[in-house]
Short mmCIF file of C-alpha atoms (C1' of nucleotides) in Angstrom, two decimals:
data_model
loop_
_atom_site.label_atom_id
_atom_site.label_comp_id
_atom_site.label_asym_id
_atom_site.label_seq_id
_atom_site.Cartn_x
_atom_site.Cartn_y
_atom_site.Cartn_z
CA UNK A 1372 109.85 60.39 94.04
CA UNK A 1373 112.88 61.94 92.37
CA UNK A 1374 113.11 64.98 90.13
CA UNK A 1375 114.36 62.84 87.24
CA UNK A 1376 110.90 61.30 86.99
CA UNK A 1377 109.09 64.61 87.07
CA UNK A 1378 107.67 66.35 84.02
CA UNK A 1379 107.03 70.08 84.19
CA UNK A 1380 103.40 71.14 84.15
CA UNK A 1381 104.05 73.32 81.09
CA UNK A 1382 105.29 70.30 79.14
CA UNK A 1383 102.43 68.08 80.30
CA UNK A 1384 99.84 70.61 79.22
CA UNK A 1385 101.44 71.51 75.90
CA UNK A 1386 102.88 68.24 74.68
CA UNK A 1387 102.09 65.45 77.12
CA UNK A 1388 101.13 62.18 75.40
CA UNK A 1389 97.66 60.96 76.28
CA UNK A 1390 97.89 57.53 77.87
CA UNK A 1391 101.42 57.98 79.22
CA UNK A 1392 102.35 57.33 82.84
CA UNK A 1393 103.62 60.67 84.16
CA UNK A 1394 104.74 62.31 87.37
CA UNK A 1395 104.48 65.92 88.50
CA UNK A 1396 105.40 67.98 91.52
CA UNK A 1397 104.08 71.33 92.57
CA UNK A 1398 101.90 73.40 94.85
CA UNK A 1399 98.17 73.00 95.29
CA UNK A 1400 96.17 75.99 94.11
CA UNK A 1401 92.67 74.68 94.79
CA UNK A 1402 91.00 71.47 95.86
CA UNK A 1403 87.35 70.60 95.35
CA UNK A 1404 85.25 67.49 95.15
CA UNK A 1405 83.03 65.11 97.09
CA UNK A 1406 83.11 61.65 98.67
CA UNK A 1407 83.84 59.87 95.46
CA UNK A 1408 86.16 62.22 93.56
CA UNK A 1409 88.62 65.02 94.32
CA UNK A 1410 90.12 67.57 91.94
CA UNK A 1411 93.35 69.42 92.60
CA UNK A 1412 94.80 72.24 90.51
CA UNK A 1413 98.57 71.77 90.62
CA UNK A 1414 101.03 74.51 89.66
CA UNK A 1415 104.83 74.39 89.52
CA UNK A 1416 105.50 77.87 88.15
CA UNK A 1417 106.58 76.64 84.73
CA UNK A 1418 103.43 78.24 83.29
CA UNK A 1419 100.50 80.32 84.44
CA UNK A 1420 98.31 77.27 83.89
CA UNK A 1421 97.79 74.53 86.44
CA UNK A 1422 97.25 70.89 85.66
CA UNK A 1423 94.17 69.14 87.03
CA UNK A 1424 94.92 66.06 89.09
CA UNK A 1425 91.96 63.73 89.63
CA UNK A 1426 91.77 61.45 92.68
CA UNK A 1427 89.29 58.56 92.60
CA UNK A 1428 88.21 58.19 96.23
CA UNK A 1429 87.84 54.46 95.71
CA UNK A 1430 91.64 54.43 95.38
CA UNK A 1431 92.58 57.16 97.87
CA UNK A 1432 91.33 57.59 101.43
CA UNK A 1433 89.90 60.80 102.83
CA UNK A 1434 92.73 60.78 105.36
CA UNK A 1435 95.36 60.86 102.60
CA UNK A 1436 93.83 63.97 101.06
CA UNK A 1437 92.73 65.68 104.26
CA UNK A 1438 95.89 67.73 104.65
CA UNK A 1439 96.37 68.42 100.98
CA UNK A 1440 94.91 71.91 100.87
CA UNK A 1441 95.69 75.18 99.12
CA UNK A 1442 99.41 75.87 99.47
CA UNK A 1443 100.54 72.30 100.13
CA UNK A 1444 103.33 70.80 98.05
CA UNK A 1445 102.75 67.35 96.55
CA UNK A 1446 104.21 64.83 94.14
CA UNK A 1447 101.82 62.73 92.07
CA UNK A 1448 102.12 59.89 89.64
CA UNK A 1449 99.41 58.74 87.29
CA UNK A 1450 98.09 58.40 83.78
CA UNK A 1451 97.77 61.45 81.56
CA UNK A 1452 94.26 61.29 80.13
CA UNK A 1453 92.04 63.47 77.99
CA UNK A 1454 89.92 65.60 80.29
CA UNK A 1455 86.16 65.10 80.08
CA UNK A 1456 85.77 68.50 81.75
CA UNK A 1457 85.82 71.69 79.74
CA UNK A 1458 88.63 73.68 81.34
CA UNK A 1459 91.65 71.75 80.08
CA UNK A 1460 92.97 69.43 77.38
CA UNK A 1461 94.51 66.80 79.64
CA UNK A 1462 94.57 65.85 83.30
CA UNK A 1463 96.37 63.37 85.53
CA UNK A 1464 94.39 60.37 86.78
CA UNK A 1465 96.36 59.94 90.00
CA UNK A 1466 97.58 56.54 91.17
CA UNK A 1467 100.18 57.70 93.70
CA UNK A 1468 100.38 60.69 96.03
CA UNK A 1469 103.24 61.93 98.16
CA UNK A 1470 102.78 64.96 100.39
CA UNK A 1471 106.06 66.86 100.37
CA UNK A 1472 104.89 69.74 102.52
CA UNK A 1473 101.58 70.45 104.18
CA UNK A 1474 100.17 73.97 104.48
CA UNK A 1475 97.84 74.52 107.43
CA UNK A 1476 94.72 75.88 105.81
CA UNK A 1477 93.73 77.82 108.91
CA UNK A 1478 96.89 79.91 108.83
CA UNK A 1479 98.12 79.85 105.20
CA UNK A 1480 97.54 83.44 104.08
CA UNK A 1481 96.87 82.89 100.39
CA UNK A 1482 93.34 82.06 99.38
CA UNK A 1483 91.73 81.03 96.17
CA UNK A 1484 90.09 84.41 95.85
CA UNK A 1485 91.80 87.63 94.92
CA UNK A 1486 94.07 89.58 97.24
CA UNK A 1487 94.99 93.24 97.15
CA UNK A 1488 98.49 94.13 95.94
CA UNK A 1489 99.05 95.90 99.28
CA UNK A 1490 98.32 92.72 101.21
CA UNK A 1491 100.55 90.65 98.95
CA UNK A 1492 103.43 93.07 99.54
CA UNK A 1493 103.19 92.20 103.23
CA UNK A 1494 103.68 88.54 102.38
CA UNK A 1495 106.30 88.96 99.67
CA UNK A 1496 107.81 85.60 100.69
CA UNK A 1497 104.65 83.84 99.48
CA UNK A 1498 103.41 86.06 96.69
CA UNK A 1499 105.43 84.33 93.95
CA UNK A 1500 102.88 81.53 94.40
CA UNK A 1501 100.08 83.68 93.01
CA UNK A 1502 99.13 83.70 89.35
CA UNK A 1503 99.88 87.39 89.06
CA UNK A 1504 103.38 87.25 90.50
CA UNK A 1505 104.18 84.06 88.64
CA UNK A 1506 103.30 85.87 85.41
CA UNK A 1507 105.22 89.02 86.35
CA UNK A 1508 108.33 87.09 87.41
CA UNK A 1509 108.35 84.98 84.26
CA UNK A 1510 108.05 88.12 82.13
CA UNK A 1511 110.77 89.79 84.18
CA UNK A 1512 113.04 86.85 83.51
CA UNK A 1513 112.21 86.84 79.80
CA UNK A 1514 113.11 90.52 79.55
CA UNK A 1515 116.41 90.02 81.38
CA UNK A 1516 117.29 87.16 79.08
CA UNK A 1517 116.29 89.11 75.97
CA UNK A 1518 118.47 92.03 77.04
CA UNK A 1519 121.56 89.82 77.22
CA UNK A 1520 120.64 88.11 73.97
CA UNK A 1521 120.12 91.40 72.13
CA UNK A 1522 123.48 92.79 73.13
CA UNK A 1523 125.34 89.53 72.74
CA UNK A 1524 123.97 89.05 69.22
CA UNK A 1525 125.31 92.51 68.34
CA UNK A 1526 128.79 92.06 69.78
CA UNK A 1527 128.37 94.13 72.93
CA UNK A 1528 130.51 93.13 75.92
CA UNK A 1529 128.78 92.72 79.29
CA UNK A 1530 130.88 94.88 81.62
CA UNK A 1531 130.58 94.46 85.40
CA UNK A 1532 130.86 97.91 86.87
CA UNK A 1533 131.36 98.31 90.63
CA UNK A 1534 128.52 98.39 93.11
CA UNK A 1535 130.61 100.10 95.77
CA UNK A 1536 132.05 103.39 94.60
CA UNK A 1537 134.42 105.91 96.07
CA UNK A 1538 133.32 108.56 93.62
CA UNK A 1539 130.64 111.02 94.62
CA UNK A 1540 130.54 112.54 91.17
CA UNK A 1541 127.93 110.44 89.46
CA UNK A 1542 125.47 113.19 90.21
CA UNK A 1543 122.32 111.12 89.96
CA UNK A 1544 120.98 111.60 93.45
CA UNK A 1545 121.41 110.79 97.13
CA UNK A 1546 123.62 107.80 97.90
CA UNK A 1547 123.77 105.10 100.57
CA UNK A 1548 126.94 105.06 102.64
CA UNK A 1549 129.04 101.90 102.88
CA UNK A 1550 131.14 101.67 106.02
CA UNK A 1551 132.53 99.24 108.57
CA UNK A 1552 133.07 101.94 111.20
CA UNK A 1553 131.24 101.55 114.51
CA UNK A 1554 128.63 104.32 114.54
CA UNK A 1555 128.84 104.46 118.33
CA UNK A 1556 132.59 104.97 118.31
CA UNK A 1557 133.69 106.93 115.25
CA UNK A 1558 137.35 107.80 114.73
CA UNK A 1559 137.92 111.56 114.64
CA UNK A 1560 140.47 113.85 113.05
CA UNK A 1561 142.13 116.49 115.22
CA UNK A 1562 139.49 118.93 113.89
CA UNK A 1563 136.74 116.69 115.26
CA UNK A 1564 135.47 115.47 111.89
CA UNK A 1565 134.96 111.80 111.12
CA UNK A 1566 138.26 110.27 110.02
CA UNK A 1567 137.33 108.28 106.92
CA UNK A 1568 140.95 107.20 106.42
CA UNK A 1569 140.25 104.73 109.22
CA UNK A 1570 137.34 103.21 107.28
CA UNK A 1571 137.52 99.97 105.26
CA UNK A 1572 138.47 101.62 101.96
CA UNK A 1573 140.48 104.40 103.53
CA UNK A 1574 138.01 106.91 102.13
CA UNK A 1575 134.28 107.54 102.00
CA UNK A 1576 132.43 104.85 100.06
CA UNK A 1577 128.89 104.71 98.70
CA UNK A 1578 126.59 102.38 96.79
CA UNK A 1579 126.55 103.20 93.10
CA UNK A 1580 123.82 105.30 91.52
CA UNK A 1581 125.02 104.51 88.00
CA UNK A 1582 127.63 102.46 86.22
CA UNK A 1583 127.83 104.90 83.33
CA UNK A 1584 131.19 106.53 84.02
CA UNK A 1585 132.89 103.15 84.33
CA UNK A 1586 130.98 101.86 81.29
CA UNK A 1587 132.48 104.70 79.28
CA UNK A 1588 135.94 103.47 80.28
CA UNK A 1589 135.01 100.06 78.89
CA UNK A 1590 133.65 101.51 75.66
CA UNK A 1591 136.94 103.32 75.11
CA UNK A 1592 138.58 99.92 74.69
CA UNK A 1593 135.92 97.38 73.71
CA UNK A 1594 133.85 99.69 71.47
CA UNK A 1595 130.45 98.50 72.62
CA UNK A 1596 129.66 97.51 76.18
CA UNK A 1597 126.66 97.34 78.47
CA UNK A 1598 126.06 97.05 82.18
CA UNK A 1599 123.10 95.31 83.81
CA UNK A 1600 123.19 95.43 87.57
CA UNK A 1601 121.71 96.78 90.77
CA UNK A 1602 121.64 100.50 91.42
CA UNK A 1603 120.81 102.39 94.60
CA UNK A 1604 119.18 105.72 95.31
CA UNK A 1605 118.72 107.03 98.84
CA UNK A 1606 116.10 109.57 97.77
CA UNK A 1607 113.02 109.67 99.97
CA UNK A 1608 110.80 108.92 97.00
CA UNK A 1609 107.38 107.52 97.78
CA UNK A 1610 105.80 106.88 94.42
CA UNK A 1611 104.65 103.88 92.38
CA UNK A 1612 107.62 104.48 90.05
CA UNK A 1613 110.61 104.59 92.44
CA UNK A 1614 112.67 102.02 94.32
CA UNK A 1615 115.69 102.48 96.58
CA UNK A 1616 117.26 99.41 94.95
CA UNK A 1617 116.59 98.76 91.30
CA UNK A 1618 118.27 97.30 88.25
CA UNK A 1619 119.55 99.34 85.38
CA UNK A 1620 120.84 98.61 81.89
CA UNK A 1621 123.44 101.03 80.56
CA UNK A 1622 124.90 100.47 77.08
CA UNK A 1623 127.83 102.66 76.11
CA UNK A 1624 129.13 102.75 72.54
CA UNK A 1625 132.24 104.24 70.98
CA UNK A 1626 131.76 105.93 67.58
CA UNK A 1627 127.98 106.34 68.05
CA UNK A 1628 126.58 109.84 67.71
CA UNK A 1629 123.22 110.91 69.10
CA UNK A 1630 121.36 109.61 66.03
CA UNK A 1631 122.99 106.19 66.32
CA UNK A 1632 122.14 106.27 70.00
CA UNK A 1633 118.46 106.92 69.29
CA UNK A 1634 118.37 104.23 66.62
CA UNK A 1635 119.77 101.73 69.09
CA UNK A 1636 117.40 102.72 71.90
CA UNK A 1637 114.36 102.42 69.67
CA UNK A 1638 115.39 99.12 68.12
CA UNK A 1639 116.32 97.74 71.56
CA UNK A 1640 112.97 98.58 73.17
CA UNK A 1641 111.00 97.19 70.23
CA UNK A 1642 113.05 94.00 70.27
CA UNK A 1643 112.40 93.45 73.98
CA UNK A 1644 108.68 94.03 73.74
CA UNK A 1645 108.39 91.85 70.65
CA UNK A 1646 110.28 89.12 72.50
CA UNK A 1647 107.78 89.14 75.36
CA UNK A 1648 104.79 89.30 73.03
CA UNK A 1649 105.89 86.06 71.38
CA UNK A 1650 107.42 84.18 74.32
CA UNK A 1651 105.09 85.13 77.20
CA UNK A 1652 101.73 85.21 75.44
CA UNK A 1653 99.93 83.22 78.16
CA UNK A 1654 101.17 85.44 80.95
CA UNK A 1655 100.34 88.63 79.04
CA UNK A 1656 96.87 87.32 78.29
CA UNK A 1657 96.32 86.65 81.99
CA UNK A 1658 97.48 90.14 83.01
CA UNK A 1659 95.34 91.67 80.28
CA UNK A 1660 92.28 89.79 81.48
CA UNK A 1661 92.81 90.52 85.17
CA UNK A 1662 94.20 94.06 85.27
CA UNK A 1663 94.53 95.95 82.05
CA UNK A 1664 92.42 95.34 78.99
CA UNK A 1665 94.59 97.57 76.80
CA UNK A 1666 97.87 95.95 77.76
CA UNK A 1667 98.58 94.02 74.57
CA UNK A 1668 97.37 96.78 72.26
CA UNK A 1669 99.61 99.27 74.08
CA UNK A 1670 102.62 96.99 73.60
CA UNK A 1671 101.68 96.54 69.94
CA UNK A 1672 101.48 100.33 69.57
CA UNK A 1673 105.12 100.64 70.61
CA UNK A 1674 106.29 97.84 68.33
CA UNK A 1675 104.35 99.07 65.29
CA UNK A 1676 105.12 102.80 65.37
CA UNK A 1677 108.22 104.77 64.58
CA UNK A 1678 109.04 106.82 67.67
CA UNK A 1679 108.47 110.54 67.17
CA UNK A 1680 111.77 112.42 67.40
CA UNK A 1681 111.88 116.12 68.13
CA UNK A 1682 113.97 118.65 69.98
CA UNK A 1683 113.23 120.00 73.42
CA UNK A 1684 112.79 123.43 71.84
CA UNK A 1685 110.11 122.15 69.45
CA UNK A 1686 108.39 120.31 72.32
CA UNK A 1687 108.22 123.50 74.36
CA UNK A 1688 106.59 125.26 71.38
CA UNK A 1689 103.97 122.53 71.14
CA UNK A 1690 103.26 122.67 74.88
CA UNK A 1691 103.02 126.47 74.86
CA UNK A 1692 100.45 126.31 72.06
CA UNK A 1693 98.50 123.45 73.65
CA UNK A 1694 95.01 124.30 74.78
CA UNK A 1695 95.69 122.95 78.23
CA UNK A 1696 96.04 124.25 81.77
CA UNK A 1697 99.40 123.38 83.31
CA UNK A 1698 100.10 123.03 86.99
CA UNK A 1699 103.69 123.97 86.17
CA UNK A 1700 104.36 126.68 83.59
CA UNK A 1701 106.06 125.82 80.32
CA UNK A 1702 108.88 128.01 79.06
CA UNK A 1703 112.21 127.43 77.34
CA UNK A 1704 114.72 126.42 80.00
CA UNK A 1705 112.25 124.74 82.35
CA UNK A 1706 112.56 121.05 83.03
CA UNK A 1707 109.55 119.22 81.63
CA UNK A 1708 107.13 117.88 84.24
CA UNK A 1709 105.22 114.60 84.20
CA UNK A 1710 102.12 116.39 82.95
CA UNK A 1711 104.04 117.82 79.97
CA UNK A 1712 105.65 114.54 79.01
CA UNK A 1713 102.35 112.70 79.25
CA UNK A 1714 100.62 115.29 77.10
CA UNK A 1715 103.20 114.86 74.34
CA UNK A 1716 103.11 111.07 74.39
CA UNK A 1717 99.48 110.33 75.16
CA UNK A 1718 97.61 113.27 73.60
CA UNK A 1719 99.68 115.04 70.99
CA UNK A 1720 101.55 112.19 69.27
CA UNK A 1721 99.85 109.07 70.68
CA UNK A 1722 103.06 107.07 70.43
CA UNK A 1723 106.52 106.96 72.03
CA UNK A 1724 108.49 110.17 71.75
CA UNK A 1725 112.23 110.90 71.84
CA UNK A 1726 113.17 114.41 72.94
CA UNK A 1727 116.66 115.73 72.19
CA UNK A 1728 118.88 118.76 72.64
CA UNK A 1729 117.90 119.94 76.11
CA UNK A 1730 119.19 123.14 77.74
CA UNK A 1731 122.55 122.34 79.25
CA UNK A 1732 121.53 123.77 82.62
CA UNK A 1733 119.06 120.97 83.29
CA UNK A 1734 121.31 118.10 82.20
CA UNK A 1735 124.45 116.38 83.51
CA UNK A 1736 128.03 117.61 83.05
CA UNK A 1737 129.13 114.78 80.73
CA UNK A 1738 126.70 115.48 77.88
CA UNK A 1739 128.11 116.75 74.60
CA UNK A 1740 127.66 120.46 74.10
CA UNK A 1741 126.04 121.68 70.91
CA UNK A 1742 127.52 124.48 68.83
CA UNK A 1743 124.71 126.85 69.85
CA UNK A 1744 126.29 127.09 73.31
CA UNK A 1745 122.89 126.57 74.93
CA UNK A 1746 121.93 122.95 74.48
CA UNK A 1747 123.43 119.49 74.92
CA UNK A 1748 122.96 116.26 72.96
CA UNK A 1749 120.68 114.58 75.46
CA UNK A 1750 117.87 112.23 74.54
CA UNK A 1751 114.95 111.06 76.65
CA UNK A 1752 112.63 108.31 75.46
CA UNK A 1753 109.10 108.89 76.75
CA UNK A 1754 106.52 106.11 76.91
CA UNK A 1755 102.78 106.16 77.44
CA UNK A 1756 101.64 105.63 81.02
CA UNK A 1757 105.09 105.59 82.63
CA UNK A 1758 106.86 108.63 81.17
CA UNK A 1759 110.64 108.64 80.84
CA UNK A 1760 111.88 105.09 80.31
CA UNK A 1761 115.31 105.89 78.86
CA UNK A 1762 117.64 108.80 79.44
CA UNK A 1763 120.84 109.12 77.47
CA UNK A 1764 123.15 111.34 75.49
CA UNK A 1765 126.12 111.67 73.28
CA UNK A 1766 129.03 112.22 75.67
CA UNK A 1767 131.41 115.17 75.62
CA UNK A 1768 134.62 113.74 74.21
CA UNK A 1769 136.57 117.03 74.09
CA UNK A 1770 138.90 117.29 77.09
CA UNK A 1771 138.82 121.08 77.41
CA UNK A 1772 135.05 121.38 77.05
CA UNK A 1773 134.46 118.59 79.58
CA UNK A 1774 136.94 120.06 82.03
CA UNK A 1775 135.38 123.51 81.85
CA UNK A 1776 131.90 122.07 82.42
CA UNK A 1777 133.18 120.09 85.42
CA UNK A 1778 134.78 123.22 86.83
CA UNK A 1779 131.61 125.26 86.26
CA UNK A 1780 129.53 122.72 88.15
CA UNK A 1781 132.04 122.35 90.97
CA UNK A 1782 132.72 118.63 90.49
CA UNK A 1783 136.05 117.91 92.29
CA UNK A 1784 138.63 117.04 89.63
CA UNK A 1785 140.36 114.61 92.02
CA UNK A 1786 137.21 112.44 91.96
CA UNK A 1787 137.04 112.15 88.17
CA UNK A 1788 140.67 112.32 87.04
CA UNK A 1789 140.38 108.81 85.59
CA UNK A 1790 137.27 109.78 83.65
CA UNK A 1791 139.02 112.84 82.24
CA UNK A 1792 141.97 110.66 81.26
CA UNK A 1793 139.86 108.91 78.60
CA UNK A 1794 139.50 112.30 76.86
CA UNK A 1795 143.24 112.85 77.12
CA UNK A 1796 144.30 109.52 75.65
CA UNK A 1797 142.66 108.38 72.45
CA UNK A 1798 139.31 110.07 72.95
CA UNK A 1799 136.46 109.14 70.63
CA UNK A 1800 132.93 110.28 69.98
CA UNK A 1801 130.63 108.02 71.97
CA UNK A 1802 127.12 107.73 73.32
CA UNK A 1803 125.03 105.72 75.73
CA UNK A 1804 121.83 105.54 77.68
CA UNK A 1805 120.27 104.14 80.83
CA UNK A 1806 117.16 102.01 80.99
CA UNK A 1807 115.47 101.41 84.34
CA UNK A 1808 114.72 97.69 84.28
CA UNK A 1809 111.72 97.80 86.60
CA UNK A 1810 110.20 100.69 84.61
CA UNK A 1811 110.40 98.44 81.57
CA UNK A 1812 108.83 95.51 83.44
CA UNK A 1813 106.15 97.88 84.71
CA UNK A 1814 105.31 98.92 81.18
CA UNK A 1815 105.35 95.42 79.75
CA UNK A 1816 103.27 93.81 82.51
CA UNK A 1817 100.82 96.68 82.93
CA UNK A 1818 101.23 96.54 86.71
CA UNK A 1819 100.51 99.88 88.32
CA UNK A 1820 103.13 99.88 91.12
CA UNK A 1821 106.86 99.28 90.65
CA UNK A 1822 106.94 97.42 93.98
CA UNK A 1823 104.99 94.65 92.27
CA UNK A 1824 107.48 93.96 89.47
CA UNK A 1825 110.52 93.17 91.65
CA UNK A 1826 110.50 90.13 93.96
CA UNK A 1827 111.57 91.96 97.12
CA UNK A 1828 111.13 95.72 96.84
CA UNK A 1829 113.28 98.14 98.81
CA UNK A 1830 111.59 101.47 99.50
CA UNK A 1831 111.76 104.05 102.30
CA UNK A 1832 110.80 102.36 105.58
CA UNK A 1833 110.61 98.93 103.95
CA UNK A 1834 113.46 96.40 104.02
CA UNK A 1835 111.64 93.22 105.03
CA UNK A 1836 112.46 89.82 103.49
"C1'" U B 286 109.61 115.63 101.72
"C1'" C B 287 104.60 118.12 100.55
"C1'" C B 288 99.13 117.50 99.60
"C1'" U B 289 94.85 114.17 99.84
"C1'" C B 290 92.58 109.75 101.41
"C1'" A B 291 92.41 105.30 104.20
"C1'" U B 292 93.07 101.85 108.68
"C1'" U B 293 86.51 97.58 111.53
"C1'" A B 294 86.97 89.25 111.56
"C1'" G B 295 92.43 85.56 108.20
"C1'" C B 296 91.08 88.54 103.27
"C1'" U B 297 87.75 92.34 100.81
"C1'" C B 298 84.52 95.70 102.76
"C1'" A B 299 79.46 97.86 105.00
"C1'" G B 300 78.34 100.27 109.58
"C1'" U B 301 72.85 106.23 108.86
"C1'" U B 302 72.25 112.86 112.57
"C1'" G B 303 77.12 109.76 118.34
"C1'" G B 304 72.54 105.52 121.24
"C1'" U B 305 70.81 98.26 123.04
"C1'" U B 306 74.54 92.46 122.05
"C1'" A B 307 79.40 95.67 115.56
"C1'" G B 308 77.49 93.03 110.21
"C1'" A B 309 78.13 90.78 104.99
"C1'" G B 310 80.80 88.00 101.18
"C1'" C B 311 84.93 84.95 100.78
"C1'" A B 312 88.37 81.91 103.74
"C1'" C B 313 88.32 78.31 107.97
"C1'" C B 314 85.64 74.04 110.77
"C1'" U B 315 81.35 70.33 110.54
"C1'" G B 316 77.88 67.99 107.35
"C1'" A B 317 75.51 66.90 102.26
"C1'" C B 318 76.50 65.91 97.09
"C1'" U B 319 79.37 60.16 91.75
"C1'" G B 320 83.26 65.09 87.04
"C1'" U B 321 84.47 69.84 89.67
"C1'" U B 322 86.56 74.60 87.03
"C1'" A B 323 87.58 80.97 92.14
"C1'" A B 324 82.34 74.02 92.51
"C1'" U B 325 77.53 74.25 94.99
"C1'" C B 326 74.15 73.77 99.36
"C1'" A B 327 73.19 73.77 104.99
"C1'" G B 328 75.17 74.87 109.78
"C1'" G B 329 79.19 76.70 113.13
"C1'" G B 330 83.39 79.26 115.33
"C1'" G B 331 86.00 83.84 114.71
"C1'" G B 332 86.66 91.26 116.74
"C1'" U B 333 92.68 95.22 121.01
"C1'" C B 334 86.92 98.78 115.47
"C1'" C B 335 95.55 101.06 114.05
"C1'" U B 336 97.81 103.48 118.82
"C1'" A B 337 97.69 107.26 122.73
"C1'" G B 338 95.10 111.18 124.67
"C1'" G B 339 90.50 114.22 124.72
"C1'" U B 340 85.01 115.79 124.27
"C1'" U B 341 80.34 113.38 125.95
"C1'" C B 342 75.42 110.46 130.18
"C1'" A B 343 77.14 107.53 125.87
"C1'" A B 344 82.50 107.09 120.70
"C1'" G B 345 83.70 102.16 115.44
"C1'" U B 346 81.36 107.17 114.55
"C1'" C B 347 83.46 113.76 116.89
"C1'" C B 348 88.53 116.43 118.19
"C1'" U B 349 94.21 116.33 118.76
"C1'" A B 350 98.81 113.84 118.09
"C1'" G B 351 101.32 109.66 116.27
"C1'" A B 352 102.05 104.94 113.36
"C1'" U B 353 101.25 102.31 108.93
"C1'" G B 354 99.45 102.00 103.93
"C1'" A B 355 97.74 104.08 99.22
"C1'" G B 356 97.09 107.96 95.38
"C1'" G B 357 98.99 112.66 93.43
"C1'" A B 358 103.42 115.96 93.33
"C1'" G B 359 108.73 116.69 93.71
"C1'" C B 360 113.52 114.03 93.00
"C1'" C B 361 114.55 110.48 89.10
"C1'" A B 362 115.35 105.37 86.15
#
RNA sequence: UCCUCAUUAGCUCAGUUGGUUAGAGCACCUGACUGUUAAUCAGGGGGUCCUAGGUUCAAGUCCUAGAUGAGGAGCCA
C-alpha cells in the first residue's frame, strides 16, 4: 500500500464519510477480541485518538493477526462504518491487512497500562508512541508554530544568531567548550598554557548561552527581530526546571521602552496560550484528565487576567509585610527566591506578575540604568507553578554608561567591542526579553518535569539517544 | 553542588521485631468466550532483592562506601 492511498486517523475520525472505502497506516495500541472478531486501536500520531479497526475472523485467519500486537505497525484497507460500540463515531471494517513491522510482544517495553515518567525517560526512543508524549509533542509543535506566526504577523524578522560563540561575555552561566584539539596532546605556549591559537577557530570557542547580544545587532538595523534556537548551559543543575540544552526565544526591538516591552511580553504569552487552547483542545483535555485537573483553568486564568505590574521595591515591601516565614530573608537588594516569587504570584495576586526596576547589582551589565542610580529597567514575568518564565529589560543605549558598567564588572572590552559599536553608531532606545521554550511547554502541558517536554533531554550525566 | 528519599519479576509495588521455598496486580505464554473499549475468565512460565564490603548461627531486611533515579534548594530560562 502506498502513502497516497492513506488517510490520516485524525481526518477519518473527524470527517470520514461513512460507507467510503478507506486506508490507514499506523501503530497498534491495543488488540482484543475472540475467535470470531478482533479489535485493534490504531494510532498514527495525527491525533490523541485512535481509530478502531475491526477484523471479522471469518475473513482473516488467526495466523494473520497473531503477530499484530501492541507496538506493531500495520496498513489496513476497509470500509468506514458507523460504530455500534460506544467509544467512537466510526470504525474501519477491515478487508485487507499488511503488516509493515512486527513488535515482539515479549520484549516490546510499552504496555497498555500506565508507565512512570522515569521509566519512559529510559526509553525516550519509544516514548513518542505513548498518548502522553504524543500530546506533549503536538502541543510543543503548535507553540513553536504560533511563535513564528505571531512574530511574522507583526513584521519581526527571524534572525539566526550563532550557536558557536567566541565571546565569553554573555554572562548567563557556565558554557560548554567547542574544540577540535586532541585532549591527549594539547598544544602549549612557551609558558605551558594551552595554545588556543592552534584550535579550529584560532581562539577559545563555546556553545552559546544566549543570542541576545547578536539579536541587538539585528534590531539596530531591522527594527524588530527575534531568535528561536538552541541554547546551552553547562551548569550542574539537577532540577525539574533545567536542561543543559534547551530552546529559547529572544525578541529584540528598536524604539521599544520597558513599557512597550512588557506590553509585548504579555500579549505574546496570551496569544500563545490562546492558540493552544483552541488548536490542541483534545490533547489538553487528555493531559487534564490524566495528570492535572486544573490545567485548563490555569491557562484560562493567564489569558483572562491583566498581568499585575509592580516594581521590585514594591514587591519587597509586600514580602516584608507578609505573614509568612521565609527560608531566605527578604530585604531590599536581595535577589528574590523561588519562595518569594511563588508567594507573589500564587498567594498575593493570584495571577501572573511582572516585576520591574531591580537593583542593578543583581542584574546584567546591559540593562538600562534608571535615574535613581540604584536600579535598572529589568522586567521578569512570573507565572504560577513555574516561576520566572520571561526575563528581559530595556537595554542601555548610552555608550558612556554602558562602557562604565562593563568596566565596573570587569567584562573585557576586546570581547564586546562590536556590541559597544552599536552604541557608538546610530544608537537607539531598545528592549528585549528571553523566553525559555521548554518552560512555556511545561506550563502549557502541565507536565511536572522539563525532561518530559523535550523529545531527547540533555541533563547532567544524561546524553543518551 | 547541598539536603532528603528511593532502588525487590518486563512494568507498578508489598515484604512485619533479621528466621523455612521472596509475593501481588498488570504485561507475557496457553486455553475459553460471536462487538470489545486499559475487554473478561481459568491456568502457566518468569528473580544477580542496584553494586562492593561488613555485622550475625542466619541479611531483601542492620552498618559503611559507591552507582543510578526522584523531590527540595542553589544557579537560571
